[in-house]
Amino acid sequence: MMNVIIVDDEQAGRRTLREFCEAEGDLRVVGEYGDGATALAAIRSEPPQLLFLDIQMDPLNGIELARSLEPSQLPSLVFVTAYDTYAIEAFEVSAVDYLLKPFDQERFRRTLERVRPRHAKSGVDERQALLAGLLAQLERGVRTPGEERPRLLAEGHGIGTTDLKRIEVRGVPIAQALYKFDA
C-alpha cells in the first residue's frame, strides 16, 4: 500500500486525483492540501510514498516544495499542472511522470505503471538524484504571474531572423517541432 498526498491549489484537481487514487487498490490518500506551505509541514510530519504535486501555486510553488524535502523523506513524485510549458522538460529527464490537466483515468493509470516499479526498486538516493535533474529542468520554466513571455501568432513573410529570439510551436522550440514532423 502506498500512502499518497495530493497538493493542488484547485479543489477540482484534488478531487479528480483523490477519486482516481481511490479506484486503485494499492493507493491510500492520507492528505490533500491546497497550498504548498501546509503540504510541506504535513509531508515532513508523515512522509508519503507518492506525492502528486501541482507546479503553479502561491506562495510556495511545487518546485520549491520539492526542493524543500529532506532526502530521507523523498517520495515518488508526479508533477500535475495545467501548463504544458513544463511537460517537455519533465519528460526529457524522465525522472518521474508528469500529468497535464485535464487528464483521464487511463492516463493516470499509465502514470502509476511508471511509479510503481520505481517505488519498489529505487532507494532514496536514486529518487533524490532523479528528482534533482527534473527540478533543475522545471525550474528554468517557472514564472510568476505577470512574467509570462508574450507570444506572437502570425502568418506572413519578411520577418528578419535577427528580430527573433526563439520560435516555438505549441511551446516546443521549432527545431524540435521540425524534427518530430520529419521523423
JSON list of C-alpha atoms in Angstrom, two decimals:
[
{"chain": "A", "resi": 1, "resn": "MET", "atom": "CA", "xyz": [0.00, 0.00, 0.00]},
{"chain": "A", "resi": 2, "resn": "MET", "atom": "CA", "xyz": [1.37, 3.40, -1.00]},
{"chain": "A", "resi": 3, "resn": "ASN", "atom": "CA", "xyz": [0.38, 6.40, 1.10]},
{"chain": "A", "resi": 4, "resn": "VAL", "atom": "CA", "xyz": [-0.43, 9.35, -1.17]},
{"chain": "A", "resi": 5, "resn": "ILE", "atom": "CA", "xyz": [-0.51, 13.09, -0.60]},
{"chain": "A", "resi": 6, "resn": "ILE", "atom": "CA", "xyz": [-2.18, 15.38, -3.14]},
{"chain": "A", "resi": 7, "resn": "VAL", "atom": "CA", "xyz": [-1.13, 19.04, -3.39]},
{"chain": "A", "resi": 8, "resn": "ASP", "atom": "CA", "xyz": [-3.08, 21.27, -5.76]},
{"chain": "A", "resi": 9, "resn": "ASP", "atom": "CA", "xyz": [-4.47, 24.76, -5.29]},
{"chain": "A", "resi": 10, "resn": "GLU", "atom": "CA", "xyz": [-7.57, 23.81, -7.30]},
{"chain": "A", "resi": 11, "resn": "GLN", "atom": "CA", "xyz": [-10.23, 21.82, -5.46]},
{"chain": "A", "resi": 12, "resn": "ALA", "atom": "CA", "xyz": [-11.39, 20.13, -8.68]},
{"chain": "A", "resi": 13, "resn": "GLY", "atom": "CA", "xyz": [-7.83, 18.93, -9.32]},
{"chain": "A", "resi": 14, "resn": "ARG", "atom": "CA", "xyz": [-7.58, 17.44, -5.84]},
{"chain": "A", "resi": 15, "resn": "ARG", "atom": "CA", "xyz": [-10.96, 15.75, -6.20]},
{"chain": "A", "resi": 16, "resn": "THR", "atom": "CA", "xyz": [-10.01, 14.17, -9.54]},
{"chain": "A", "resi": 17, "resn": "LEU", "atom": "CA", "xyz": [-6.76, 12.81, -8.16]},
{"chain": "A", "resi": 18, "resn": "ARG", "atom": "CA", "xyz": [-8.47, 11.55, -4.99]},
{"chain": "A", "resi": 19, "resn": "GLU", "atom": "CA", "xyz": [-11.16, 9.72, -6.98]},
{"chain": "A", "resi": 20, "resn": "PHE", "atom": "CA", "xyz": [-8.59, 8.13, -9.29]},
{"chain": "A", "resi": 21, "resn": "CYS", "atom": "CA", "xyz": [-6.47, 7.06, -6.30]},
{"chain": "A", "resi": 22, "resn": "GLU", "atom": "CA", "xyz": [-9.50, 5.58, -4.55]},
{"chain": "A", "resi": 23, "resn": "ALA", "atom": "CA", "xyz": [-10.14, 3.40, -7.61]},
{"chain": "A", "resi": 24, "resn": "GLU", "atom": "CA", "xyz": [-6.71, 1.77, -7.15]},
{"chain": "A", "resi": 25, "resn": "GLY", "atom": "CA", "xyz": [-6.34, -0.99, -4.57]},
{"chain": "A", "resi": 26, "resn": "ASP", "atom": "CA", "xyz": [-2.77, -0.12, -3.58]},
{"chain": "A", "resi": 27, "resn": "LEU", "atom": "CA", "xyz": [-3.14, 3.64, -3.02]},
{"chain": "A", "resi": 28, "resn": "ARG", "atom": "CA", "xyz": [-4.36, 5.34, 0.15]},
{"chain": "A", "resi": 29, "resn": "VAL", "atom": "CA", "xyz": [-4.80, 9.13, 0.17]},
{"chain": "A", "resi": 30, "resn": "VAL", "atom": "CA", "xyz": [-3.53, 10.32, 3.56]},
{"chain": "A", "resi": 31, "resn": "GLY", "atom": "CA", "xyz": [-3.69, 14.05, 2.84]},
{"chain": "A", "resi": 32, "resn": "GLU", "atom": "CA", "xyz": [-4.93, 16.71, 0.45]},
{"chain": "A", "resi": 33, "resn": "TYR", "atom": "CA", "xyz": [-3.63, 20.27, 0.53]},
{"chain": "A", "resi": 34, "resn": "GLY", "atom": "CA", "xyz": [-4.45, 23.44, -1.37]},
{"chain": "A", "resi": 35, "resn": "ASP", "atom": "CA", "xyz": [-1.17, 25.23, -0.68]},
{"chain": "A", "resi": 36, "resn": "GLY", "atom": "CA", "xyz": [2.48, 24.29, -0.60]},
{"chain": "A", "resi": 37, "resn": "ALA", "atom": "CA", "xyz": [3.33, 25.54, 2.89]},
{"chain": "A", "resi": 38, "resn": "THR", "atom": "CA", "xyz": [0.67, 23.45, 4.65]},
{"chain": "A", "resi": 39, "resn": "ALA", "atom": "CA", "xyz": [1.54, 20.45, 2.50]},
{"chain": "A", "resi": 40, "resn": "LEU", "atom": "CA", "xyz": [5.24, 20.76, 3.29]},
{"chain": "A", "resi": 41, "resn": "ALA", "atom": "CA", "xyz": [4.54, 20.65, 7.02]},
{"chain": "A", "resi": 42, "resn": "ALA", "atom": "CA", "xyz": [2.37, 17.55, 6.58]},
{"chain": "A", "resi": 43, "resn": "ILE", "atom": "CA", "xyz": [4.91, 15.81, 4.34]},
{"chain": "A", "resi": 44, "resn": "ARG", "atom": "CA", "xyz": [7.67, 16.45, 6.87]},
{"chain": "A", "resi": 45, "resn": "SER", "atom": "CA", "xyz": [5.45, 15.11, 9.66]},
{"chain": "A", "resi": 46, "resn": "GLU", "atom": "CA", "xyz": [4.22, 11.97, 7.83]},
{"chain": "A", "resi": 47, "resn": "PRO", "atom": "CA", "xyz": [6.16, 11.38, 4.58]},
{"chain": "A", "resi": 48, "resn": "PRO", "atom": "CA", "xyz": [4.07, 9.68, 1.87]},
{"chain": "A", "resi": 49, "resn": "GLN", "atom": "CA", "xyz": [5.40, 7.17, -0.64]},
{"chain": "A", "resi": 50, "resn": "LEU", "atom": "CA", "xyz": [3.73, 9.03, -3.53]},
{"chain": "A", "resi": 51, "resn": "LEU", "atom": "CA", "xyz": [3.21, 12.77, -3.94]},
{"chain": "A", "resi": 52, "resn": "PHE", "atom": "CA", "xyz": [1.03, 14.36, -6.63]},
{"chain": "A", "resi": 53, "resn": "LEU", "atom": "CA", "xyz": [2.23, 17.94, -6.80]},
{"chain": "A", "resi": 54, "resn": "ASP", "atom": "CA", "xyz": [0.88, 20.92, -8.74]},
{"chain": "A", "resi": 55, "resn": "ILE", "atom": "CA", "xyz": [3.63, 23.24, -10.03]},
{"chain": "A", "resi": 56, "resn": "GLN", "atom": "CA", "xyz": [1.95, 26.66, -10.16]},
{"chain": "A", "resi": 57, "resn": "MET", "atom": "CA", "xyz": [0.86, 27.56, -6.62]},
{"chain": "A", "resi": 58, "resn": "ASP", "atom": "CA", "xyz": [1.37, 30.57, -4.39]},
{"chain": "A", "resi": 59, "resn": "PRO", "atom": "CA", "xyz": [3.24, 31.42, -2.30]},
{"chain": "A", "resi": 60, "resn": "LEU", "atom": "CA", "xyz": [5.27, 28.16, -2.33]},
{"chain": "A", "resi": 61, "resn": "ASN", "atom": "CA", "xyz": [5.21, 26.55, -5.77]},
{"chain": "A", "resi": 62, "resn": "GLY", "atom": "CA", "xyz": [5.56, 22.83, -6.37]},
{"chain": "A", "resi": 63, "resn": "ILE", "atom": "CA", "xyz": [9.20, 23.00, -7.40]},
{"chain": "A", "resi": 64, "resn": "GLU", "atom": "CA", "xyz": [10.14, 24.95, -4.27]},
{"chain": "A", "resi": 65, "resn": "LEU", "atom": "CA", "xyz": [8.20, 22.48, -2.16]},
{"chain": "A", "resi": 66, "resn": "ALA", "atom": "CA", "xyz": [10.00, 19.51, -3.73]},
{"chain": "A", "resi": 67, "resn": "ARG", "atom": "CA", "xyz": [13.39, 21.17, -3.18]},
{"chain": "A", "resi": 68, "resn": "SER", "atom": "CA", "xyz": [12.47, 21.67, 0.49]},
{"chain": "A", "resi": 69, "resn": "LEU", "atom": "CA", "xyz": [12.07, 17.96, 1.16]},
{"chain": "A", "resi": 70, "resn": "GLU", "atom": "CA", "xyz": [14.74, 16.07, 3.06]},
{"chain": "A", "resi": 71, "resn": "PRO", "atom": "CA", "xyz": [16.35, 13.20, 1.12]},
{"chain": "A", "resi": 72, "resn": "SER", "atom": "CA", "xyz": [15.09, 10.71, 3.71]},
{"chain": "A", "resi": 73, "resn": "GLN", "atom": "CA", "xyz": [11.53, 11.94, 3.10]},
{"chain": "A", "resi": 74, "resn": "LEU", "atom": "CA", "xyz": [11.65, 11.99, -0.68]},
{"chain": "A", "resi": 75, "resn": "PRO", "atom": "CA", "xyz": [8.56, 10.28, -2.12]},
{"chain": "A", "resi": 76, "resn": "SER", "atom": "CA", "xyz": [7.94, 9.17, -5.67]},
{"chain": "A", "resi": 77, "resn": "LEU", "atom": "CA", "xyz": [6.84, 12.44, -7.19]},
{"chain": "A", "resi": 78, "resn": "VAL", "atom": "CA", "xyz": [4.41, 13.16, -10.02]},
{"chain": "A", "resi": 79, "resn": "PHE", "atom": "CA", "xyz": [4.02, 16.74, -11.16]},
{"chain": "A", "resi": 80, "resn": "VAL", "atom": "CA", "xyz": [0.46, 17.73, -12.08]},
{"chain": "A", "resi": 81, "resn": "THR", "atom": "CA", "xyz": [-0.21, 21.02, -13.85]},
{"chain": "A", "resi": 82, "resn": "ALA", "atom": "CA", "xyz": [-2.33, 22.76, -16.45]},
{"chain": "A", "resi": 83, "resn": "TYR", "atom": "CA", "xyz": [0.75, 24.35, -18.03]},
{"chain": "A", "resi": 84, "resn": "ASP", "atom": "CA", "xyz": [2.22, 22.32, -20.87]},
{"chain": "A", "resi": 85, "resn": "THR", "atom": "CA", "xyz": [5.30, 24.55, -20.94]},
{"chain": "A", "resi": 86, "resn": "TYR", "atom": "CA", "xyz": [6.85, 22.22, -18.34]},
{"chain": "A", "resi": 87, "resn": "ALA", "atom": "CA", "xyz": [5.96, 18.91, -19.98]},
{"chain": "A", "resi": 88, "resn": "ILE", "atom": "CA", "xyz": [8.88, 18.67, -22.40]},
{"chain": "A", "resi": 89, "resn": "GLU", "atom": "CA", "xyz": [11.47, 19.29, -19.72]},
{"chain": "A", "resi": 90, "resn": "ALA", "atom": "CA", "xyz": [9.80, 16.78, -17.39]},
{"chain": "A", "resi": 91, "resn": "PHE", "atom": "CA", "xyz": [9.83, 14.02, -19.98]},
{"chain": "A", "resi": 92, "resn": "GLU", "atom": "CA", "xyz": [13.38, 14.79, -21.12]},
{"chain": "A", "resi": 93, "resn": "VAL", "atom": "CA", "xyz": [14.78, 13.85, -17.72]},
{"chain": "A", "resi": 94, "resn": "SER", "atom": "CA", "xyz": [12.23, 11.01, -17.27]},
{"chain": "A", "resi": 95, "resn": "ALA", "atom": "CA", "xyz": [12.78, 11.09, -13.52]},
{"chain": "A", "resi": 96, "resn": "VAL", "atom": "CA", "xyz": [9.09, 10.98, -12.62]},
{"chain": "A", "resi": 97, "resn": "ASP", "atom": "CA", "xyz": [5.89, 11.35, -14.55]},
{"chain": "A", "resi": 98, "resn": "TYR", "atom": "CA", "xyz": [4.02, 14.50, -15.44]},
{"chain": "A", "resi": 99, "resn": "LEU", "atom": "CA", "xyz": [0.26, 14.78, -15.71]},
{"chain": "A", "resi": 100, "resn": "LEU", "atom": "CA", "xyz": [-1.09, 17.58, -17.88]},
{"chain": "A", "resi": 101, "resn": "LYS", "atom": "CA", "xyz": [-4.55, 18.73, -16.81]},
{"chain": "A", "resi": 102, "resn": "PRO", "atom": "CA", "xyz": [-7.10, 17.71, -17.78]},
{"chain": "A", "resi": 103, "resn": "PHE", "atom": "CA", "xyz": [-6.23, 14.00, -17.79]},
{"chain": "A", "resi": 104, "resn": "ASP", "atom": "CA", "xyz": [-8.35, 10.89, -17.69]},
{"chain": "A", "resi": 105, "resn": "GLN", "atom": "CA", "xyz": [-8.17, 7.68, -15.68]},
{"chain": "A", "resi": 106, "resn": "GLU", "atom": "CA", "xyz": [-6.33, 5.87, -18.46]},
{"chain": "A", "resi": 107, "resn": "ARG", "atom": "CA", "xyz": [-3.54, 8.47, -18.41]},
{"chain": "A", "resi": 108, "resn": "PHE", "atom": "CA", "xyz": [-3.49, 8.32, -14.60]},
{"chain": "A", "resi": 109, "resn": "ARG", "atom": "CA", "xyz": [-3.04, 4.54, -14.72]},
{"chain": "A", "resi": 110, "resn": "ARG", "atom": "CA", "xyz": [-0.15, 4.89, -17.18]},
{"chain": "A", "resi": 111, "resn": "THR", "atom": "CA", "xyz": [1.46, 7.18, -14.63]},
{"chain": "A", "resi": 112, "resn": "LEU", "atom": "CA", "xyz": [1.03, 4.53, -11.96]},
{"chain": "A", "resi": 113, "resn": "GLU", "atom": "CA", "xyz": [2.64, 1.97, -14.27]},
{"chain": "A", "resi": 114, "resn": "ARG", "atom": "CA", "xyz": [5.75, 4.17, -14.19]},
{"chain": "A", "resi": 115, "resn": "VAL", "atom": "CA", "xyz": [5.60, 5.00, -10.50]},
{"chain": "A", "resi": 116, "resn": "ARG", "atom": "CA", "xyz": [5.02, 1.52, -9.06]},
{"chain": "A", "resi": 117, "resn": "PRO", "atom": "CA", "xyz": [8.24, -0.12, -10.33]},
{"chain": "A", "resi": 118, "resn": "ARG", "atom": "CA", "xyz": [10.33, 2.90, -9.36]},
{"chain": "A", "resi": 119, "resn": "HIS", "atom": "CA", "xyz": [8.83, 2.90, -5.91]},
{"chain": "A", "resi": 120, "resn": "ALA", "atom": "CA", "xyz": [9.51, -0.79, -5.45]},
{"chain": "A", "resi": 121, "resn": "LYS", "atom": "CA", "xyz": [13.07, -0.76, -6.80]},
{"chain": "A", "resi": 122, "resn": "SER", "atom": "CA", "xyz": [14.62, 2.62, -6.14]},
{"chain": "A", "resi": 123, "resn": "GLY", "atom": "CA", "xyz": [16.08, 3.84, -2.92]},
{"chain": "A", "resi": 124, "resn": "VAL", "atom": "CA", "xyz": [16.08, 7.35, -1.53]},
{"chain": "A", "resi": 125, "resn": "ASP", "atom": "CA", "xyz": [19.45, 8.27, -3.12]},
{"chain": "A", "resi": 126, "resn": "GLU", "atom": "CA", "xyz": [18.33, 7.29, -6.59]},
{"chain": "A", "resi": 127, "resn": "ARG", "atom": "CA", "xyz": [15.00, 9.12, -6.29]},
{"chain": "A", "resi": 128, "resn": "GLN", "atom": "CA", "xyz": [16.79, 12.20, -4.97]},
{"chain": "A", "resi": 129, "resn": "ALA", "atom": "CA", "xyz": [19.19, 12.25, -7.93]},
{"chain": "A", "resi": 130, "resn": "LEU", "atom": "CA", "xyz": [16.34, 11.78, -10.42]},
{"chain": "A", "resi": 131, "resn": "LEU", "atom": "CA", "xyz": [14.27, 14.49, -8.75]},
{"chain": "A", "resi": 132, "resn": "ALA", "atom": "CA", "xyz": [17.19, 16.93, -8.73]},
{"chain": "A", "resi": 133, "resn": "GLY", "atom": "CA", "xyz": [17.50, 16.58, -12.51]},
{"chain": "A", "resi": 134, "resn": "LEU", "atom": "CA", "xyz": [13.78, 17.10, -13.02]},
{"chain": "A", "resi": 135, "resn": "LEU", "atom": "CA", "xyz": [13.66, 20.11, -10.72]},
{"chain": "A", "resi": 136, "resn": "ALA", "atom": "CA", "xyz": [16.57, 21.77, -12.49]},
{"chain": "A", "resi": 137, "resn": "GLN", "atom": "CA", "xyz": [14.77, 21.36, -15.82]},
{"chain": "A", "resi": 138, "resn": "LEU", "atom": "CA", "xyz": [11.44, 22.58, -14.49]},
{"chain": "A", "resi": 139, "resn": "GLU", "atom": "CA", "xyz": [12.89, 25.50, -12.55]},
{"chain": "A", "resi": 140, "resn": "ARG", "atom": "CA", "xyz": [14.03, 27.08, -15.79]},
{"chain": "A", "resi": 141, "resn": "GLY", "atom": "CA", "xyz": [10.40, 27.28, -16.89]},
{"chain": "A", "resi": 142, "resn": "VAL", "atom": "CA", "xyz": [8.73, 28.54, -13.70]},
{"chain": "A", "resi": 143, "resn": "ARG", "atom": "CA", "xyz": [7.47, 32.08, -13.93]},
{"chain": "A", "resi": 144, "resn": "THR", "atom": "CA", "xyz": [5.42, 34.08, -11.54]},
{"chain": "A", "resi": 145, "resn": "PRO", "atom": "CA", "xyz": [2.15, 35.55, -12.82]},
{"chain": "A", "resi": 146, "resn": "GLY", "atom": "CA", "xyz": [2.92, 38.56, -14.97]},
{"chain": "A", "resi": 147, "resn": "GLU", "atom": "CA", "xyz": [6.27, 37.14, -16.07]},
{"chain": "A", "resi": 148, "resn": "GLU", "atom": "CA", "xyz": [4.81, 35.05, -18.88]},
{"chain": "A", "resi": 149, "resn": "ARG", "atom": "CA", "xyz": [6.56, 35.78, -22.12]},
{"chain": "A", "resi": 150, "resn": "PRO", "atom": "CA", "xyz": [4.32, 37.33, -24.73]},
{"chain": "A", "resi": 151, "resn": "ARG", "atom": "CA", "xyz": [3.74, 35.09, -27.71]},
{"chain": "A", "resi": 152, "resn": "LEU", "atom": "CA", "xyz": [3.06, 36.18, -31.25]},
{"chain": "A", "resi": 153, "resn": "LEU", "atom": "CA", "xyz": [0.81, 34.17, -33.50]},
{"chain": "A", "resi": 154, "resn": "ALA", "atom": "CA", "xyz": [1.19, 35.42, -37.02]},
{"chain": "A", "resi": 155, "resn": "GLU", "atom": "CA", "xyz": [1.31, 34.48, -40.66]},
{"chain": "A", "resi": 156, "resn": "GLY", "atom": "CA", "xyz": [3.34, 36.36, -43.15]},
{"chain": "A", "resi": 157, "resn": "HIS", "atom": "CA", "xyz": [6.68, 36.95, -44.74]},
{"chain": "A", "resi": 158, "resn": "GLY", "atom": "CA", "xyz": [9.52, 39.34, -44.21]},
{"chain": "A", "resi": 159, "resn": "ILE", "atom": "CA", "xyz": [10.40, 38.77, -40.56]},
{"chain": "A", "resi": 160, "resn": "GLY", "atom": "CA", "xyz": [14.15, 39.06, -40.20]},
{"chain": "A", "resi": 161, "resn": "THR", "atom": "CA", "xyz": [15.86, 36.30, -38.21]},
{"chain": "A", "resi": 162, "resn": "THR", "atom": "CA", "xyz": [17.79, 38.91, -36.24]},
{"chain": "A", "resi": 163, "resn": "ASP", "atom": "CA", "xyz": [14.45, 40.06, -34.81]},
{"chain": "A", "resi": 164, "resn": "LEU", "atom": "CA", "xyz": [13.70, 36.62, -33.38]},
{"chain": "A", "resi": 165, "resn": "LYS", "atom": "CA", "xyz": [14.99, 35.13, -30.15]},
{"chain": "A", "resi": 166, "resn": "ARG", "atom": "CA", "xyz": [13.08, 31.87, -30.25]},
{"chain": "A", "resi": 167, "resn": "ILE", "atom": "CA", "xyz": [10.39, 30.29, -32.39]},
{"chain": "A", "resi": 168, "resn": "GLU", "atom": "CA", "xyz": [8.02, 27.83, -30.78]},
{"chain": "A", "resi": 169, "resn": "VAL", "atom": "CA", "xyz": [5.13, 25.69, -31.93]},
{"chain": "A", "resi": 170, "resn": "ARG", "atom": "CA", "xyz": [2.81, 24.92, -29.00]},
{"chain": "A", "resi": 171, "resn": "GLY", "atom": "CA", "xyz": [5.64, 25.53, -26.58]},
{"chain": "A", "resi": 172, "resn": "VAL", "atom": "CA", "xyz": [8.13, 23.32, -28.45]},
{"chain": "A", "resi": 173, "resn": "PRO", "atom": "CA", "xyz": [11.18, 25.05, -29.93]},
{"chain": "A", "resi": 174, "resn": "ILE", "atom": "CA", "xyz": [10.75, 24.95, -33.70]},
{"chain": "A", "resi": 175, "resn": "ALA", "atom": "CA", "xyz": [13.88, 22.88, -34.26]},
{"chain": "A", "resi": 176, "resn": "GLN", "atom": "CA", "xyz": [12.38, 20.14, -32.08]},
{"chain": "A", "resi": 177, "resn": "ALA", "atom": "CA", "xyz": [8.99, 20.52, -33.74]},
{"chain": "A", "resi": 178, "resn": "LEU", "atom": "CA", "xyz": [10.51, 20.16, -37.22]},
{"chain": "A", "resi": 179, "resn": "TYR", "atom": "CA", "xyz": [12.45, 17.10, -36.13]},
{"chain": "A", "resi": 180, "resn": "LYS", "atom": "CA", "xyz": [9.29, 15.49, -34.78]},
{"chain": "A", "resi": 181, "resn": "PHE", "atom": "CA", "xyz": [7.42, 16.10, -38.02]},
{"chain": "A", "resi": 182, "resn": "ASP", "atom": "CA", "xyz": [10.30, 14.84, -40.17]},
{"chain": "A", "resi": 183, "resn": "ALA", "atom": "CA", "xyz": [10.78, 11.69, -38.10]}
]
